[in-house]
Amino acid sequence: MAEQDKKTRILNAAMKIFACKGYQYTTIAEIAKEAGVSKGLVHVCFENKLDILLDVILFFIDTVNDLINQKLARCTNPVEKLHAVFAALMELMSQSSRNLYWGHILKEVLPDTEKIKDENLKKKYALIIGGARQLQLTLDELIADGQRQGLIESSLKPQIIRQIIGGSSQMLYQGLILESHGRRVMGYTEEDVRDGIVTLIDKFVIK
Amino acid sequence: MAEQDKKTRILNAAMKIFACKGYQYTTIAEIAKEAGVSKGLVHVCFENKLDILLDVILFFIDTVNDLINQKLARCTNPVEKLHAVFAALMELMSQSSRNLYWGHILKEVLPDTEKIKDENLKKKYALIIGGARQLQLTLDELIADGQRQGLIESSLKPQIIRQIIGGSSQMLYQGLILESHGRRVMGYTEEDVRDGIVTLIDKFVIK
Amino acid sequence: MAEQDKKTRILNAAMKIFACKGYQYTTIAEIAKEAGVSKGLVHVCFENKLDILLDVILFFIDTVNDLINQKLARCTNPVEKLHAVFAALMELMSQSSRNLYWGHILKEVLPDTEKIKDENLKKKYALIIGGARQLQLTLDELIADGQRQGLIESSLKPQIIRQIIGGSSQMLYQGLILESHGRRVMGYTEEDVRDGIVTLIDKFVIK
Amino acid sequence: MAEQDKKTRILNAAMKIFACKGYQYTTIAEIAKEAGVSKGLVHVCFENKLDILLDVILFFIDTVNDLINQKLARCTNPVEKLHAVFAALMELMSQSSRNLYWGHILKEVLPDTEKIKDENLKKKYALIIGGARQLQLTLDELIADGQRQGLIESSLKPQIIRQIIGGSSQMLYQGLILESHGRRVMGYTEEDVRDGIVTLIDKFVIK
DNA sequence: GATGAATGAGCTTTCATTCAT
DNA sequence: AATGAATGAAAGCTCATTCAT
């Protein structure tokens, strides 16, 4: 209970600071301070810094996959599903209002992952890779389904379409966040982003 | 002359290693070794590690802007220009065949940039921001032009379209690189990527 | 009563783990776990980690001294006594079947003893030193007695003879333990060790 | 040259402090200070603390083996050889006038050696074990030779005799060192020790 | 009495940076 | 101009010890 509570607080603190400063520039001391606990406790709850990151990413992926499955259950049409899934993702990014792209972060941290020897961490890493893979497969299958039903255009592979829509979403949100941090002027709003993605998806829909 | 030569070698070495391992995980010692010079010389040619990165990014942005301007000069039609610009960008990403997204790296390194006190570095940083801004503006103007001429659809802001096409390009290439590093199976080829971007751009073109 | 019980369990646990891993590498957490009590309780029963060690050593020294006095009471002849004492020591080492040489451990821990400020600990430390001294004196006196009675050769000081017999015993047993831990092949058995010590003692006996 | 010099200085400093305080209580900072170099340099010259220790032990073992072989070359008679070898060892212990029993230290550090993953360290460790083994074998062979020639008594295994003489030497010298550190009154001199060992060896010689 | 969550001092280790040569 | 030995600040991590419950 208390432990879970602290673990969650550390996780939230880590999520926040990783998002602001990037994994590598974040120190355990900062996470501890932000979470209002001691450095030592961080190492009681987590094996090491990488372990924290893996948990953050895992939490994020789980949230995303849950959200998506939930949305998928409510639609039948692949096109509706696609819209629903990306709407959900945008909502999540908006909610979290954090510059946390686990995609980016995983990439930033890849050199570190090669050092993973600990079995627990290996498992977590495998879960993450599996979760990410699952997300991809779900989307690809969705698009392929639409293509088979003649609802989505077939000139491009599902993977390409998935990457286009996904990449656009990420970049558009990243722009918003950069703007909110005052580091850039992008000249568009969250409203524009949502419209953009809806429009983009519809481009691949056969009317 | 000799100095320029050394500086270029260091820059190339840095570009290569930053691309492989990320800025943070790259050590000056590695750069020096790769460049075939001493660690000391690196600090003679550059103020510090960040300075190297800024130069790398600056070089990249300059290359991109030059390439784009060169391509733009050869076309008149905004749609042709758009295709030409992104074709050029893809070619560049392909050529460099390096996991070097200055966008990513700039983001990775942002926390470090806040420490910039040195006037020279401040100037370089401003140049980079200016260059990136310039690239954005060029693209936005191009799209806006197309919209004014009725060649590109006007339902979305130019910034949104630019971000969609740019983001898609980046994500698609990132997937290729991940695959080439054996870290993911994406299931598409460079050919697919080029087709995807051409198709994507055409989606915004009014026929 | 209950406290005594807990204290004994902690002491036994500590003895076991100190013996296996050495004082420094043993953590309070391990001792607590082995003893089946909480970490907190360890600090209720003992001032600190060093206090536990001092108690372990004290227990060991007391056991040795008791055993020796017991054996000495049964013999009259100095040579018999000498044999009896070392037979008892060997038996003890064999019984404990633990790699616990308080001599070694005291040495390992000496730097820590300099930090002793607490009066209780100072007293315990003094008791240990006194006990060790007592053991030495008993042996030396025994040998001196034998020399005076013309039973033990007088060309060497009693201290030298004591150190030779004691050192040999320790080294021989240490070899056995190393072998039992699979870290060395010594090529002798406990039987050989006992024979060796008996033979060694007899070398100093005048026939 | 400079590097070798520093490495030697660090090694000497480490030897001295390991000897005084034990491996585990010695910090890199202390070694660096004693050697008159920075902490960083210690890690330039050695992989880590354990690496330093292994080098110290290796140096010691090499010195011992060299010294012994040198002595052995000058004698023909096994008994003479035995005397020569232990005389050499005593001389070495006396010279080094340091409380450095690599036997003790190896034992103290054994838990740490199980963590050895690095290939270089594994090799060093193997060299040490091999060197120690070699030393044992040399002595055992020497004693066995003497037994075969009817010069040394055969009632005890060579290993037992070796362990007795070796253990006695160590204990006697340890006593001297404890005394010199003011931690004990042993009541014998270096002279007594040398006499003791000579006498002890002669006990196993058949006249 | 007993617990174990929480602490933080102190350690090893890394590496950008300096500077004597 | 060029080197690389040397530095030391700063990070991750361990664990004896404390204390609210």
mmCIF file of C-alpha atoms in Angstrom, chain B residues 25-160:
data_model
loop_
_atom_site.group_PDB
_atom_site.id
_atom_site.type_symbol
_atom_site.label_atom_id
_atom_site.label_comp_id
_atom_site.label_asym_id
_atom_site.label_seq_id
_atom_site.Cartn_x
_atom_site.Cartn_y
_atom_site.Cartn_z
ATOM 1 C CA TYR B 25 26.389 8.373 -24.936
ATOM 2 C CA THR B 26 29.101 9.649 -27.239
ATOM 3 C CA THR B 27 32.358 10.518 -25.530
ATOM 4 C CA ILE B 28 34.899 13.007 -26.701
ATOM 5 C CA ALA B 29 37.461 10.234 -26.585
ATOM 6 C CA GLU B 30 35.495 8.243 -29.150
ATOM 7 C CA ILE B 31 35.118 11.206 -31.448
ATOM 8 C CA ALA B 32 38.815 11.923 -31.208
ATOM 9 C CA LYS B 33 39.693 8.319 -31.929
ATOM 10 C CA GLU B 34 37.323 8.094 -34.872
ATOM 11 C CA ALA B 35 38.736 11.351 -36.239
ATOM 12 C CA GLY B 36 42.266 10.135 -35.656
ATOM 13 C CA VAL B 37 43.225 13.088 -33.515
ATOM 14 C CA SER B 38 43.894 13.621 -29.868
ATOM 15 C CA LYS B 39 41.292 14.501 -27.296
ATOM 16 C CA GLY B 40 43.068 17.762 -26.701
ATOM 17 C CA LEU B 41 42.744 18.834 -30.282
ATOM 18 C CA VAL B 42 39.016 18.414 -30.133
ATOM 19 C CA HIS B 43 38.956 21.066 -27.450
ATOM 20 C CA VAL B 44 41.213 23.283 -29.463
ATOM 21 C CA CYS B 45 38.832 23.177 -32.428
ATOM 22 C CA PHE B 46 35.591 23.297 -30.436
ATOM 23 C CA GLU B 47 34.632 25.020 -27.230
ATOM 24 C CA ASN B 48 33.088 21.871 -25.836
ATOM 25 C CA LYS B 49 30.991 18.858 -26.691
ATOM 26 C CA LEU B 50 27.851 20.882 -27.194
ATOM 27 C CA ASP B 51 29.703 23.110 -29.603
ATOM 28 C CA ILE B 52 30.469 20.098 -31.736
ATOM 29 C CA LEU B 53 26.852 19.101 -31.775
ATOM 30 C CA LEU B 54 25.708 22.566 -32.715
ATOM 31 C CA ASP B 55 28.161 22.546 -35.587
ATOM 32 C CA VAL B 56 26.939 19.149 -36.702
ATOM 33 C CA ILE B 57 23.352 20.326 -36.686
ATOM 34 C CA LEU B 58 24.253 23.584 -38.358
ATOM 35 C CA PHE B 59 26.050 21.721 -41.092
ATOM 36 C CA PHE B 60 23.046 19.493 -41.539
ATOM 37 C CA ILE B 61 20.575 22.365 -41.654
ATOM 38 C CA ASP B 62 22.733 24.290 -44.076
ATOM 39 C CA THR B 63 22.989 21.244 -46.302
ATOM 40 C CA VAL B 64 19.251 20.780 -46.195
ATOM 41 C CA ASN B 65 18.497 24.413 -46.908
ATOM 42 C CA ASP B 66 21.006 24.545 -49.748
ATOM 43 C CA LEU B 67 19.639 21.373 -51.230
ATOM 44 C CA ILE B 68 16.098 22.660 -50.988
ATOM 45 C CA ASN B 69 16.856 26.031 -52.475
ATOM 46 C CA GLN B 70 18.681 24.323 -55.282
ATOM 47 C CA LYS B 71 15.695 22.102 -55.987
ATOM 48 C CA LEU B 72 13.238 24.971 -55.682
ATOM 49 C CA ALA B 73 15.123 26.969 -58.278
ATOM 50 C CA ARG B 74 14.483 24.272 -60.832
ATOM 51 C CA CYS B 75 10.709 24.109 -60.442
ATOM 52 C CA THR B 76 7.984 26.648 -60.796
ATOM 53 C CA ASN B 77 4.837 24.770 -59.796
ATOM 54 C CA PRO B 78 4.320 24.611 -56.001
ATOM 55 C CA VAL B 79 3.270 20.963 -56.232
ATOM 56 C CA GLU B 80 6.379 20.071 -58.185
ATOM 57 C CA LYS B 81 8.391 22.036 -55.684
ATOM 58 C CA LEU B 82 6.853 20.145 -52.797
ATOM 59 C CA HIS B 83 7.657 16.837 -54.418
ATOM 60 C CA ALA B 84 11.152 18.009 -55.254
ATOM 61 C CA VAL B 85 11.830 19.199 -51.714
ATOM 62 C CA PHE B 86 10.732 16.004 -50.048
ATOM 63 C CA ALA B 87 12.454 13.869 -52.654
ATOM 64 C CA ALA B 88 15.610 15.778 -51.818
ATOM 65 C CA LEU B 89 15.103 15.283 -48.085
ATOM 66 C CA MET B 90 14.558 11.567 -48.530
ATOM 67 C CA GLU B 91 17.634 11.336 -50.674
ATOM 68 C CA LEU B 92 19.609 13.093 -47.984
ATOM 69 C CA MET B 93 18.340 10.796 -45.256
ATOM 70 C CA SER B 94 19.070 7.820 -47.451
ATOM 71 C CA GLN B 95 22.542 9.017 -48.357
ATOM 72 C CA SER B 96 23.602 9.848 -44.898
ATOM 73 C CA SER B 97 22.271 6.404 -44.102
ATOM 74 C CA ARG B 98 22.635 7.477 -40.569
ATOM 75 C CA ASN B 99 20.222 7.613 -37.799
ATOM 76 C CA LEU B 100 20.735 11.329 -37.658
ATOM 77 C CA TYR B 101 17.618 13.304 -37.138
ATOM 78 C CA TRP B 102 18.782 16.633 -36.014
ATOM 79 C CA GLY B 103 15.244 17.123 -34.812
ATOM 80 C CA HIS B 104 15.586 14.277 -32.397
ATOM 81 C CA ILE B 105 19.017 15.242 -31.366
ATOM 82 C CA LEU B 106 18.119 18.848 -30.788
ATOM 83 C CA LYS B 107 15.366 17.626 -28.543
ATOM 84 C CA GLU B 108 17.641 15.220 -26.733
ATOM 85 C CA VAL B 109 20.044 18.002 -26.101
ATOM 86 C CA LEU B 110 17.654 20.780 -25.243
ATOM 87 C CA PRO B 111 18.313 20.633 -21.510
ATOM 88 C CA ASP B 112 21.945 21.212 -22.275
ATOM 89 C CA THR B 113 21.241 24.255 -24.363
ATOM 90 C CA GLU B 114 19.881 26.062 -21.355
ATOM 91 C CA LYS B 115 23.322 26.042 -19.904
ATOM 92 C CA ILE B 116 24.705 27.919 -22.892
ATOM 93 C CA LYS B 117 26.373 31.033 -21.616
ATOM 94 C CA ASP B 118 29.164 31.421 -24.098
ATOM 95 C CA GLU B 119 28.367 34.053 -26.696
ATOM 96 C CA ASN B 120 29.690 32.021 -29.623
ATOM 97 C CA LEU B 121 27.506 29.086 -28.727
ATOM 98 C CA LYS B 122 24.507 31.335 -28.250
ATOM 99 C CA LYS B 123 25.044 32.624 -31.763
ATOM 100 C CA LYS B 124 25.328 29.141 -33.189
ATOM 101 C CA TYR B 125 22.227 28.090 -31.377
ATOM 102 C CA ALA B 126 20.371 31.091 -32.744
ATOM 103 C CA LEU B 127 21.585 30.202 -36.226
ATOM 104 C CA ILE B 128 20.225 26.705 -35.840
ATOM 105 C CA ILE B 129 16.879 27.861 -34.575
ATOM 106 C CA GLY B 130 16.810 30.402 -37.390
ATOM 107 C CA GLY B 131 17.726 27.782 -39.953
ATOM 108 C CA ALA B 132 15.075 25.388 -38.738
ATOM 109 C CA ARG B 133 12.572 28.204 -38.740
ATOM 110 C CA GLN B 134 13.649 29.128 -42.240
ATOM 111 C CA LEU B 135 13.084 25.579 -43.423
ATOM 112 C CA GLN B 136 9.629 25.585 -41.873
ATOM 113 C CA LEU B 137 8.797 28.932 -43.389
ATOM 114 C CA THR B 138 9.964 27.853 -46.822
ATOM 115 C CA LEU B 139 7.776 24.789 -46.702
ATOM 116 C CA ASP B 140 4.825 26.668 -45.258
ATOM 117 C CA GLU B 141 5.115 29.392 -47.873
ATOM 118 C CA LEU B 142 5.327 26.780 -50.574
ATOM 119 C CA ILE B 143 2.180 25.065 -49.373
ATOM 120 C CA ALA B 144 0.385 28.351 -48.847
ATOM 121 C CA ASP B 145 1.316 29.306 -52.395
ATOM 122 C CA GLY B 146 -0.138 26.069 -53.688
ATOM 123 C CA GLN B 147 -3.277 26.696 -51.701
ATOM 124 C CA ARG B 148 -3.621 30.223 -53.081
ATOM 125 C CA GLN B 149 -3.206 28.891 -56.604
ATOM 126 C CA GLY B 150 -5.878 26.270 -55.929
ATOM 127 C CA LEU B 151 -3.404 23.436 -56.394
ATOM 128 C CA ILE B 152 -3.281 22.266 -52.786
ATOM 129 C CA GLU B 153 -6.277 21.730 -50.613
ATOM 130 C CA SER B 154 -7.043 24.564 -48.268
ATOM 131 C CA SER B 155 -8.986 22.826 -45.528
ATOM 132 C CA LEU B 156 -5.823 22.443 -43.449
ATOM 133 C CA LYS B 157 -3.321 25.072 -42.396
ATOM 134 C CA PRO B 158 -0.025 24.912 -44.281
ATOM 135 C CA GLN B 159 1.753 24.220 -40.967
ATOM 136 C CA ILE B 160 -0.388 21.162 -40.411
#
